[in-house]
Amino acid sequence: MCDIIRLSAIIRQVDVVGGNNSMNSLEQQLRIVKRGVAEILPEALLVEKLQRSIATGSPLRVKLGLDPTAPDIHLGHTVVLRKLRQLQDLGHHIILLIGDFTARIGDPTGKSETRKQLTEEDILRNARTYEEQIFKVLDRSKTEVVFNSSWLAPLTFTDVIKLAAQYTVARMLEREDFSKRFKEGRPISVHEFFYPLMQGYDSVALRADIEFGGTDQKFNLLMGRHLQEQAGQEPQVAIMMPILEGLDGVQKMSKSLGNYIGINEEPGEIYGKSMSIADEMMVRYFELVSDVTLEELAEIREGLAGGTLHPRNVKMKLAHTLVRLYHGQAAADQAQEQFIKVFQQRDLPDDLPEVTFENTGEPVWLPKLLSQAGVADSNSEAKRSIQQGAVRIDGQKITDADAQITLADGMVVQVGKRRFARIVLR
């Protein structure tokens, strides 16, 4: 209640001091910043910081820390990157922190056991790939990129002890993952306790005004506030973004679960995967991982709810938008045309890949044919696809996993909606 009263007082003060234009500017920024956000702690301080930024013309220092623990970025990662781009477009200073030092420990958040530590070579290789992909969302010329090894590596053991003295083991064990592992008797290595301390120290080193993270990063973000206060700094505002569900609409988007859309995937693959998103998830995807305006988002939400927009057409707009963001307008147009041709008009794609086989005259076991043609990753995956009714030979569905296929020149094999190959005999 106190925060609400304080928030109202601040907004009234801005109106008195800066007039309606400042008031509108503050309200506009708040609308954009709060779009799709899960939680802001504390919101009243965010308003104060924005008020000060508007009054002085000084941009806020907005931090996002990323540990390069894997080489590829998918749409789930872009939820927070899109939010940073929105603040970047508002004129705020974006600091992209590559956690090359913290990655050596690995974030224990949500883990049931100690994470394997990466080598320095793995970290640097992943960091380079991260940078390349991240700037498909952020404006490279307006982004400061820093590596936390530049201030964490020089710390002496005395410095580390002083840092560790600013937090208790009891408070550390309040973390759900640590608490669960402790109660279950699973090992917790001492070095894992240093991860949130180091992430918090990053905020001290950067004098961050705002730090972004997923909802699973709440403990780490609040650690930054605590350590900044201990260092005599104004604490940062912690803004948590929701975790994006994958194509199944249930579990967190993850490459290991196969329910992801990678931003480096081919345009046709991004488009096709986007068309498999559940209807009830479309608005959420538009809100979190697209660049549609708040006004467009409201129109889409109202149109779907009122029945004035057909879900298929909205989903095609989403698929086109996602391809455009990462491959450009021309590629998006082509992917859409190809999709309409193949799946609405039941035609074959123009760029049908060709696979050459020896013309032995002997029939080929269907799973082996599919894997050798490159439309299945293995014989076992091919068998599953056949049993699921996802395999066609020259348009004819085949459901017998033991089928023996006599090859013909020009034969087209298909798995699912997006994997085709034309057989060429020699």
Short mmCIF file of C-alpha atoms in Angstrom, two decimals:
data_model
loop_
_atom_site.label_atom_id
_atom_site.label_comp_id
_atom_site.label_asym_id
_atom_site.label_seq_id
_atom_site.Cartn_x
_atom_site.Cartn_y
_atom_site.Cartn_z
CA MET A 1 0.00 0.00 0.00
CA CYS A 2 2.85 2.39 0.85
CA ASP A 3 4.42 1.79 -2.56
CA ILE A 4 1.11 2.61 -4.31
CA ILE A 5 0.72 5.88 -2.35
CA ARG A 6 4.35 6.76 -3.03
CA LEU A 7 3.95 5.97 -6.74
CA SER A 8 0.88 8.22 -7.06
CA ALA A 9 2.68 11.05 -5.29
CA ILE A 10 5.66 10.82 -7.62
CA ILE A 11 3.49 10.93 -10.74
CA ARG A 12 1.63 13.98 -9.40
CA GLN A 13 4.98 15.64 -8.67
CA VAL A 14 6.16 15.06 -12.24
CA ASP A 15 2.96 16.65 -13.53
CA VAL A 16 3.51 19.77 -11.37
CA VAL A 17 7.22 20.12 -12.12
CA GLY A 18 7.36 19.11 -15.75
CA GLY A 19 3.90 19.84 -17.07
CA ASN A 20 1.72 17.46 -19.08
CA ASN A 21 4.41 16.72 -21.67
CA SER A 22 6.72 15.25 -19.01
CA MET A 23 3.78 13.46 -17.49
CA ASN A 24 2.92 11.93 -20.85
CA SER A 25 6.54 11.00 -21.46
CA LEU A 26 6.72 9.23 -18.12
CA GLU A 27 3.44 7.41 -18.72
CA GLN A 28 4.54 6.42 -22.22
CA GLN A 29 7.82 5.01 -20.95
CA LEU A 30 6.06 3.13 -18.17
CA ARG A 31 3.62 1.58 -20.65
CA ILE A 32 6.46 0.38 -22.84
CA VAL A 33 8.68 -0.81 -20.00
CA LYS A 34 5.83 -2.71 -18.31
CA ARG A 35 4.70 -4.48 -21.50
CA GLY A 36 4.81 -8.22 -20.89
CA VAL A 37 6.77 -7.85 -17.63
CA ALA A 38 6.20 -10.41 -14.86
CA GLU A 39 7.40 -8.35 -11.88
CA ILE A 40 9.13 -5.04 -11.06
CA LEU A 41 10.86 -4.59 -7.70
CA PRO A 42 10.27 -1.92 -6.56
CA GLU A 43 8.04 -0.18 -9.10
CA ALA A 44 8.07 3.13 -7.20
CA LEU A 45 11.85 3.32 -7.57
CA LEU A 46 11.53 2.66 -11.31
CA VAL A 47 9.24 5.69 -11.55
CA GLU A 48 11.74 7.80 -9.57
CA LYS A 49 14.59 6.75 -11.85
CA LEU A 50 12.57 7.46 -15.00
CA GLN A 51 11.49 10.83 -13.59
CA ARG A 52 15.10 11.77 -12.91
CA SER A 53 16.18 10.57 -16.35
CA ILE A 54 13.53 12.67 -18.07
CA ALA A 55 14.32 15.75 -15.98
CA THR A 56 18.10 15.59 -16.53
CA GLY A 57 18.20 14.03 -19.99
CA SER A 58 20.50 11.32 -18.63
CA PRO A 59 19.77 7.77 -19.82
CA LEU A 60 19.38 4.98 -17.28
CA ARG A 61 22.04 2.29 -17.13
CA VAL A 62 20.24 -0.94 -18.00
CA LYS A 63 22.07 -4.21 -17.41
CA LEU A 64 21.52 -7.71 -18.73
CA GLY A 65 23.93 -10.45 -17.78
CA LEU A 66 24.26 -13.52 -20.00
CA ASP A 67 26.43 -16.53 -19.34
CA PRO A 68 27.52 -18.04 -22.67
CA THR A 69 26.84 -21.63 -21.63
CA ALA A 70 25.44 -22.70 -25.04
CA PRO A 71 26.15 -21.50 -28.58
CA ASP A 72 22.66 -20.86 -29.95
CA ILE A 73 19.88 -18.44 -29.06
CA HIS A 74 16.19 -19.27 -29.47
CA LEU A 75 13.04 -17.16 -29.13
CA GLY A 76 12.89 -17.83 -25.40
CA HIS A 77 16.17 -15.95 -24.99
CA THR A 78 14.86 -13.01 -26.99
CA VAL A 79 12.04 -12.20 -24.53
CA VAL A 80 14.41 -10.08 -22.44
CA LEU A 81 16.41 -8.91 -25.47
CA ARG A 82 13.24 -7.46 -27.02
CA LYS A 83 12.59 -5.57 -23.79
CA LEU A 84 16.12 -4.16 -23.86
CA ARG A 85 15.59 -3.02 -27.44
CA GLN A 86 12.45 -1.16 -26.36
CA LEU A 87 14.41 0.69 -23.66
CA GLN A 88 17.20 1.29 -26.15
CA ASP A 89 14.70 2.93 -28.50
CA LEU A 90 13.58 5.12 -25.57
CA GLY A 91 17.15 6.40 -25.32
CA HIS A 92 18.45 4.43 -22.34
CA HIS A 93 21.95 2.97 -22.14
CA ILE A 94 22.05 -0.80 -22.57
CA ILE A 95 24.91 -2.75 -21.01
CA LEU A 96 25.23 -6.30 -22.24
CA LEU A 97 27.32 -8.18 -19.73
CA ILE A 98 28.91 -11.37 -21.01
CA GLY A 99 29.51 -13.52 -17.95
CA ASP A 100 32.73 -15.13 -19.10
CA PHE A 101 33.89 -15.38 -15.46
CA THR A 102 30.59 -16.46 -13.87
CA ALA A 103 30.13 -19.06 -16.63
CA ARG A 104 33.12 -20.88 -15.20
CA ILE A 105 30.91 -21.69 -12.20
CA GLY A 106 27.58 -21.98 -13.98
CA ASP A 107 24.33 -20.55 -12.67
CA PRO A 108 22.87 -23.06 -10.18
CA THR A 109 19.38 -21.62 -10.62
CA GLY A 110 16.84 -24.40 -11.08
CA LYS A 111 19.50 -27.11 -11.03
CA SER A 112 19.19 -30.26 -8.94
CA GLU A 113 22.91 -30.90 -8.95
CA THR A 114 26.21 -29.09 -9.34
CA ARG A 115 26.76 -27.92 -12.92
CA LYS A 116 29.74 -29.02 -14.95
CA GLN A 117 32.22 -26.17 -15.31
CA LEU A 118 32.98 -25.01 -18.85
CA THR A 119 36.46 -24.54 -20.25
CA GLU A 120 37.65 -21.05 -21.10
CA GLU A 121 37.73 -22.04 -24.79
CA ASP A 122 34.07 -23.13 -24.69
CA ILE A 123 33.08 -19.90 -22.98
CA LEU A 124 34.88 -17.64 -25.46
CA ARG A 125 33.56 -19.56 -28.46
CA ASN A 126 29.99 -19.36 -27.16
CA ALA A 127 30.45 -15.67 -26.29
CA ARG A 128 31.41 -14.82 -29.88
CA THR A 129 28.34 -16.67 -31.18
CA TYR A 130 26.12 -14.92 -28.60
CA GLU A 131 27.29 -11.51 -29.74
CA GLU A 132 26.58 -12.29 -33.40
CA GLN A 133 23.04 -13.44 -32.66
CA ILE A 134 22.17 -10.87 -29.98
CA PHE A 135 22.73 -8.01 -32.40
CA LYS A 136 19.93 -9.33 -34.54
CA VAL A 137 17.79 -7.78 -31.79
CA LEU A 138 19.83 -5.01 -30.21
CA ASP A 139 21.38 -2.02 -31.97
CA ARG A 140 25.10 -2.79 -31.91
CA SER A 141 26.09 0.88 -32.17
CA LYS A 142 24.08 1.73 -29.03
CA THR A 143 25.06 -1.26 -26.88
CA GLU A 144 27.98 -1.42 -24.47
CA VAL A 145 29.40 -4.94 -24.26
CA VAL A 146 31.44 -5.83 -21.18
CA PHE A 147 32.97 -9.03 -19.79
CA ASN A 148 32.81 -9.56 -16.04
CA SER A 149 36.22 -11.19 -15.94
CA SER A 150 37.63 -7.65 -16.24
CA TRP A 151 36.65 -6.87 -12.61
CA LEU A 152 36.10 -10.31 -11.09
CA ALA A 153 39.41 -11.88 -12.11
CA PRO A 154 41.57 -9.19 -10.38
CA LEU A 155 39.82 -9.63 -7.01
CA THR A 156 42.16 -10.85 -4.28
CA PHE A 157 41.21 -13.57 -1.83
CA THR A 158 40.76 -10.83 0.77
CA ASP A 159 38.27 -9.10 -1.55
CA VAL A 160 36.36 -12.36 -2.00
CA ILE A 161 36.15 -12.91 1.76
CA LYS A 162 34.83 -9.36 2.24
CA LEU A 163 32.24 -9.99 -0.48
CA ALA A 164 31.16 -13.30 1.06
CA ALA A 165 30.82 -11.62 4.48
CA GLN A 166 27.97 -9.48 3.14
CA TYR A 167 25.53 -12.42 2.98
CA THR A 168 24.66 -15.31 5.28
CA VAL A 169 24.42 -19.02 4.56
CA ALA A 170 20.90 -19.01 6.03
CA ARG A 171 19.78 -16.38 3.49
CA MET A 172 21.53 -18.27 0.69
CA LEU A 173 19.63 -21.44 1.61
CA GLU A 174 16.36 -19.55 1.17
CA ARG A 175 16.86 -20.07 -2.55
CA GLU A 176 14.45 -22.78 -3.66
CA ASP A 177 17.04 -24.82 -5.56
CA PHE A 178 19.62 -24.72 -2.77
CA SER A 179 16.95 -25.42 -0.13
CA LYS A 180 15.60 -28.42 -2.04
CA ARG A 181 19.03 -29.91 -2.60
CA PHE A 182 19.97 -29.37 1.04
CA LYS A 183 16.80 -31.08 2.29
CA GLU A 184 17.27 -33.99 -0.11
CA GLY A 185 20.89 -34.44 0.90
CA ARG A 186 22.17 -33.58 -2.57
CA PRO A 187 25.60 -31.95 -2.67
CA ILE A 188 25.97 -28.17 -2.90
CA SER A 189 29.49 -27.06 -3.67
CA VAL A 190 30.72 -24.00 -1.80
CA HIS A 191 31.67 -22.30 -5.07
CA GLU A 192 27.99 -22.30 -6.14
CA PHE A 193 27.21 -19.84 -3.34
CA PHE A 194 29.55 -17.39 -5.05
CA TYR A 195 27.50 -17.27 -8.25
CA PRO A 196 24.75 -14.92 -6.96
CA LEU A 197 27.40 -12.91 -5.09
CA MET A 198 29.38 -12.41 -8.29
CA GLN A 199 26.28 -11.54 -10.31
CA GLY A 200 25.35 -9.02 -7.63
CA TYR A 201 28.87 -7.61 -7.64
CA ASP A 202 28.52 -7.07 -11.40
CA SER A 203 25.75 -4.56 -10.64
CA VAL A 204 28.05 -2.76 -8.20
CA ALA A 205 30.86 -2.61 -10.76
CA LEU A 206 28.52 -1.27 -13.45
CA ARG A 207 26.46 1.01 -11.15
CA ALA A 208 23.34 -0.41 -12.80
CA ASP A 209 20.04 1.46 -12.52
CA ILE A 210 18.00 -1.48 -13.81
CA GLU A 211 18.78 -5.16 -14.19
CA PHE A 212 16.70 -7.52 -16.30
CA GLY A 213 16.34 -11.26 -16.01
CA GLY A 214 13.84 -14.09 -16.18
CA THR A 215 11.53 -14.86 -13.30
CA ASP A 216 13.96 -17.62 -12.32
CA GLN A 217 16.64 -14.96 -11.73
CA LYS A 218 14.80 -13.08 -8.98
CA PHE A 219 17.17 -14.13 -6.19
CA ASN A 220 20.24 -13.12 -8.21
CA LEU A 221 18.76 -9.75 -9.21
CA LEU A 222 17.82 -8.93 -5.63
CA MET A 223 21.36 -9.84 -4.58
CA GLY A 224 22.53 -7.01 -6.84
CA ARG A 225 20.25 -4.58 -4.99
CA HIS A 226 21.60 -5.79 -1.63
CA LEU A 227 25.26 -5.46 -2.58
CA GLN A 228 24.72 -2.02 -4.15
CA GLU A 229 23.17 -0.81 -0.90
CA GLN A 230 26.11 -2.27 1.02
CA ALA A 231 28.43 -0.34 -1.31
CA GLY A 232 26.56 2.94 -0.73
CA GLN A 233 24.94 3.01 -4.19
CA GLU A 234 21.31 3.58 -5.04
CA PRO A 235 20.02 0.04 -5.59
CA GLN A 236 18.95 -1.11 -9.01
CA VAL A 237 15.40 -1.91 -10.02
CA ALA A 238 14.94 -5.64 -10.67
CA ILE A 239 12.67 -6.37 -13.63
CA MET A 240 11.71 -9.99 -14.25
CA MET A 241 10.46 -11.21 -17.61
CA PRO A 242 8.26 -14.31 -17.97
CA ILE A 243 9.63 -17.61 -19.22
CA LEU A 244 8.36 -18.34 -22.75
CA GLU A 245 6.59 -21.63 -23.32
CA GLY A 246 7.78 -23.65 -26.29
CA LEU A 247 5.85 -24.89 -29.31
CA ASP A 248 4.01 -27.40 -27.13
CA GLY A 249 2.49 -24.49 -25.19
CA VAL A 250 3.33 -26.17 -21.88
CA GLN A 251 7.02 -26.54 -21.11
CA LYS A 252 9.69 -23.85 -21.17
CA MET A 253 11.16 -23.34 -24.64
CA SER A 254 14.26 -25.50 -24.77
CA LYS A 255 16.48 -26.97 -27.42
CA SER A 256 16.80 -30.18 -25.42
CA LEU A 257 12.99 -30.56 -25.43
CA GLY A 258 12.80 -29.86 -29.18
CA ASN A 259 10.05 -27.25 -28.68
CA TYR A 260 12.11 -24.26 -29.77
CA ILE A 261 12.51 -21.82 -32.65
CA GLY A 262 16.13 -20.84 -33.15
CA ILE A 263 16.74 -17.33 -34.46
CA ASN A 264 19.50 -18.66 -36.75
CA GLU A 265 17.28 -21.30 -38.32
CA GLU A 266 16.36 -21.09 -41.99
CA PRO A 267 13.42 -18.78 -42.86
CA GLY A 268 11.20 -21.65 -43.97
CA GLU A 269 11.92 -23.55 -40.76
CA ILE A 270 11.08 -20.54 -38.58
CA TYR A 271 7.89 -19.94 -40.55
CA GLY A 272 6.80 -23.58 -40.45
CA LYS A 273 7.50 -23.96 -36.74
CA SER A 274 5.64 -20.73 -36.00
CA MET A 275 2.57 -22.10 -37.74
CA SER A 276 2.54 -24.98 -35.24
CA ILE A 277 2.18 -22.62 -32.23
CA ALA A 278 -1.07 -23.25 -30.35
CA ASP A 279 -3.78 -20.67 -31.09
CA GLU A 280 -4.05 -19.70 -27.43
CA MET A 281 -0.32 -18.84 -27.35
CA MET A 282 -0.31 -16.42 -30.28
CA VAL A 283 -0.98 -13.23 -28.33
CA ARG A 284 1.71 -14.16 -25.81
CA TYR A 285 4.26 -14.65 -28.60
CA PHE A 286 3.27 -11.35 -30.22
CA GLU A 287 3.65 -9.60 -26.87
CA LEU A 288 6.97 -11.13 -25.81
CA VAL A 289 8.99 -11.85 -28.95
CA SER A 290 7.71 -9.57 -31.73
CA ASP A 291 8.03 -5.88 -32.49
CA VAL A 292 4.32 -5.10 -32.94
CA THR A 293 3.23 -1.92 -31.21
CA LEU A 294 1.01 -1.86 -28.14
CA GLU A 295 -1.81 -0.61 -30.34
CA GLU A 296 -1.37 -3.48 -32.82
CA LEU A 297 -1.19 -5.94 -29.94
CA ALA A 298 -4.50 -4.65 -28.56
CA GLU A 299 -6.12 -5.00 -32.00
CA ILE A 300 -4.90 -8.59 -32.35
CA ARG A 301 -6.10 -9.52 -28.86
CA GLU A 302 -9.51 -7.91 -29.40
CA GLY A 303 -9.88 -9.32 -32.92
CA LEU A 304 -9.22 -12.88 -31.81
CA ALA A 305 -11.51 -12.54 -28.79
CA GLY A 306 -14.30 -11.00 -30.86
CA GLY A 307 -13.97 -13.32 -33.83
CA THR A 308 -13.18 -10.56 -36.33
CA LEU A 309 -9.72 -12.02 -36.97
CA HIS A 310 -9.22 -15.60 -38.16
CA PRO A 311 -6.61 -17.45 -36.04
CA ARG A 312 -4.91 -18.85 -39.15
CA ASN A 313 -4.37 -15.37 -40.59
CA VAL A 314 -3.07 -14.06 -37.25
CA LYS A 315 -0.68 -16.99 -37.01
CA MET A 316 0.59 -16.31 -40.53
CA LYS A 317 1.22 -12.71 -39.50
CA LEU A 318 3.16 -13.96 -36.48
CA ALA A 319 5.22 -16.36 -38.59
CA HIS A 320 5.95 -13.63 -41.17
CA THR A 321 6.92 -11.21 -38.38
CA LEU A 322 9.37 -13.63 -36.78
CA VAL A 323 11.08 -14.45 -40.08
CA ARG A 324 11.30 -10.74 -40.94
CA LEU A 325 12.94 -9.93 -37.61
CA TYR A 326 15.81 -12.35 -38.18
CA HIS A 327 16.08 -12.70 -41.96
CA GLY A 328 14.50 -9.57 -43.45
CA GLN A 329 11.36 -8.67 -45.38
CA ALA A 330 12.23 -10.49 -48.61
CA ALA A 331 12.94 -13.77 -46.84
CA ALA A 332 9.70 -13.44 -44.86
CA ASP A 333 7.69 -12.86 -48.03
CA GLN A 334 9.31 -15.85 -49.72
CA ALA A 335 8.77 -18.12 -46.70
CA GLN A 336 5.10 -17.16 -46.62
CA GLU A 337 4.64 -17.75 -50.34
CA GLN A 338 6.34 -21.12 -50.02
CA PHE A 339 4.15 -22.08 -47.08
CA ILE A 340 0.97 -21.18 -48.96
CA LYS A 341 2.15 -23.12 -52.00
CA VAL A 342 3.13 -26.25 -50.10
CA PHE A 343 0.58 -26.46 -47.31
CA GLN A 344 -2.46 -24.59 -48.52
CA GLN A 345 -2.22 -25.46 -52.21
CA ARG A 346 -0.61 -28.89 -51.53
CA ASP A 347 2.23 -28.19 -53.99
CA LEU A 348 5.93 -29.02 -53.64
CA PRO A 349 8.55 -26.45 -52.61
CA ASP A 350 10.62 -24.84 -55.37
CA ASP A 351 13.93 -25.56 -53.67
CA LEU A 352 13.34 -29.28 -53.22
CA PRO A 353 16.70 -30.83 -52.23
CA GLU A 354 17.91 -33.70 -54.40
CA VAL A 355 19.61 -36.81 -53.02
CA THR A 356 21.48 -39.23 -55.28
CA PHE A 357 21.16 -43.01 -54.87
CA GLU A 358 22.79 -45.86 -56.81
CA ASN A 359 20.29 -47.53 -59.16
CA THR A 360 20.76 -51.09 -57.92
CA GLY A 361 17.19 -52.19 -58.57
CA GLU A 362 17.00 -53.53 -55.02
CA PRO A 363 14.27 -52.25 -52.67
CA VAL A 364 15.37 -50.14 -49.69
CA TRP A 365 14.05 -50.40 -46.13
CA LEU A 366 11.92 -47.27 -45.66
CA PRO A 367 13.52 -45.99 -42.39
CA LYS A 368 16.97 -46.36 -43.99
CA LEU A 369 15.75 -44.51 -47.10
CA LEU A 370 14.44 -41.62 -45.03
CA SER A 371 17.63 -41.24 -42.97
CA GLN A 372 19.89 -41.52 -46.04
CA ALA A 373 17.74 -38.96 -47.87
CA GLY A 374 18.26 -36.54 -44.97
CA VAL A 375 14.59 -36.16 -44.06
CA ALA A 376 15.11 -38.05 -40.78
CA ASP A 377 18.08 -37.83 -38.47
CA SER A 378 18.23 -41.57 -37.78
CA ASN A 379 16.53 -44.88 -38.56
CA SER A 380 14.81 -44.83 -35.16
CA GLU A 381 13.45 -41.32 -35.71
CA ALA A 382 12.28 -42.39 -39.18
CA LYS A 383 10.41 -45.37 -37.69
CA ARG A 384 8.65 -43.09 -35.19
CA SER A 385 7.64 -40.70 -37.97
CA ILE A 386 6.26 -43.60 -40.06
CA GLN A 387 4.25 -44.93 -37.12
CA GLN A 388 2.89 -41.43 -36.47
CA GLY A 389 1.62 -41.19 -40.05
CA ALA A 390 4.02 -38.37 -40.96
CA VAL A 391 5.70 -40.06 -43.95
CA ARG A 392 4.65 -39.83 -47.58
CA ILE A 393 6.18 -41.23 -50.76
CA ASP A 394 5.08 -39.29 -53.84
CA GLY A 395 2.20 -37.93 -51.76
CA GLN A 396 1.05 -41.37 -50.57
CA LYS A 397 1.06 -41.90 -46.79
CA ILE A 398 3.08 -44.91 -45.64
CA THR A 399 2.48 -46.31 -42.14
CA ASP A 400 4.38 -49.61 -42.37
CA ALA A 401 7.80 -49.17 -40.74
CA ASP A 402 8.99 -52.43 -42.36
CA ALA A 403 8.07 -51.32 -45.88
CA GLN A 404 10.60 -51.99 -48.63
CA ILE A 405 10.62 -49.20 -51.23
CA THR A 406 11.69 -49.64 -54.84
CA LEU A 407 13.38 -46.41 -55.82
CA ALA A 408 12.36 -44.43 -58.88
CA ASP A 409 14.07 -41.45 -60.44
CA GLY A 410 12.28 -38.27 -59.30
CA MET A 411 10.54 -39.95 -56.36
CA VAL A 412 9.68 -37.45 -53.60
CA VAL A 413 9.96 -38.50 -49.95
CA GLN A 414 8.43 -36.38 -47.21
CA VAL A 415 8.50 -36.41 -43.39
CA GLY A 416 6.12 -34.08 -41.61
CA LYS A 417 5.22 -30.75 -43.13
CA ARG A 418 8.65 -29.32 -43.78
CA ARG A 419 11.14 -32.04 -44.73
CA PHE A 420 11.28 -33.09 -48.40
CA ALA A 421 13.78 -34.73 -50.75
CA ARG A 422 13.72 -35.77 -54.39
CA ILE A 423 15.45 -39.06 -55.29
CA VAL A 424 17.88 -38.98 -58.20
CA LEU A 425 19.14 -42.33 -59.50
CA ARG A 426 22.46 -42.85 -61.20
#
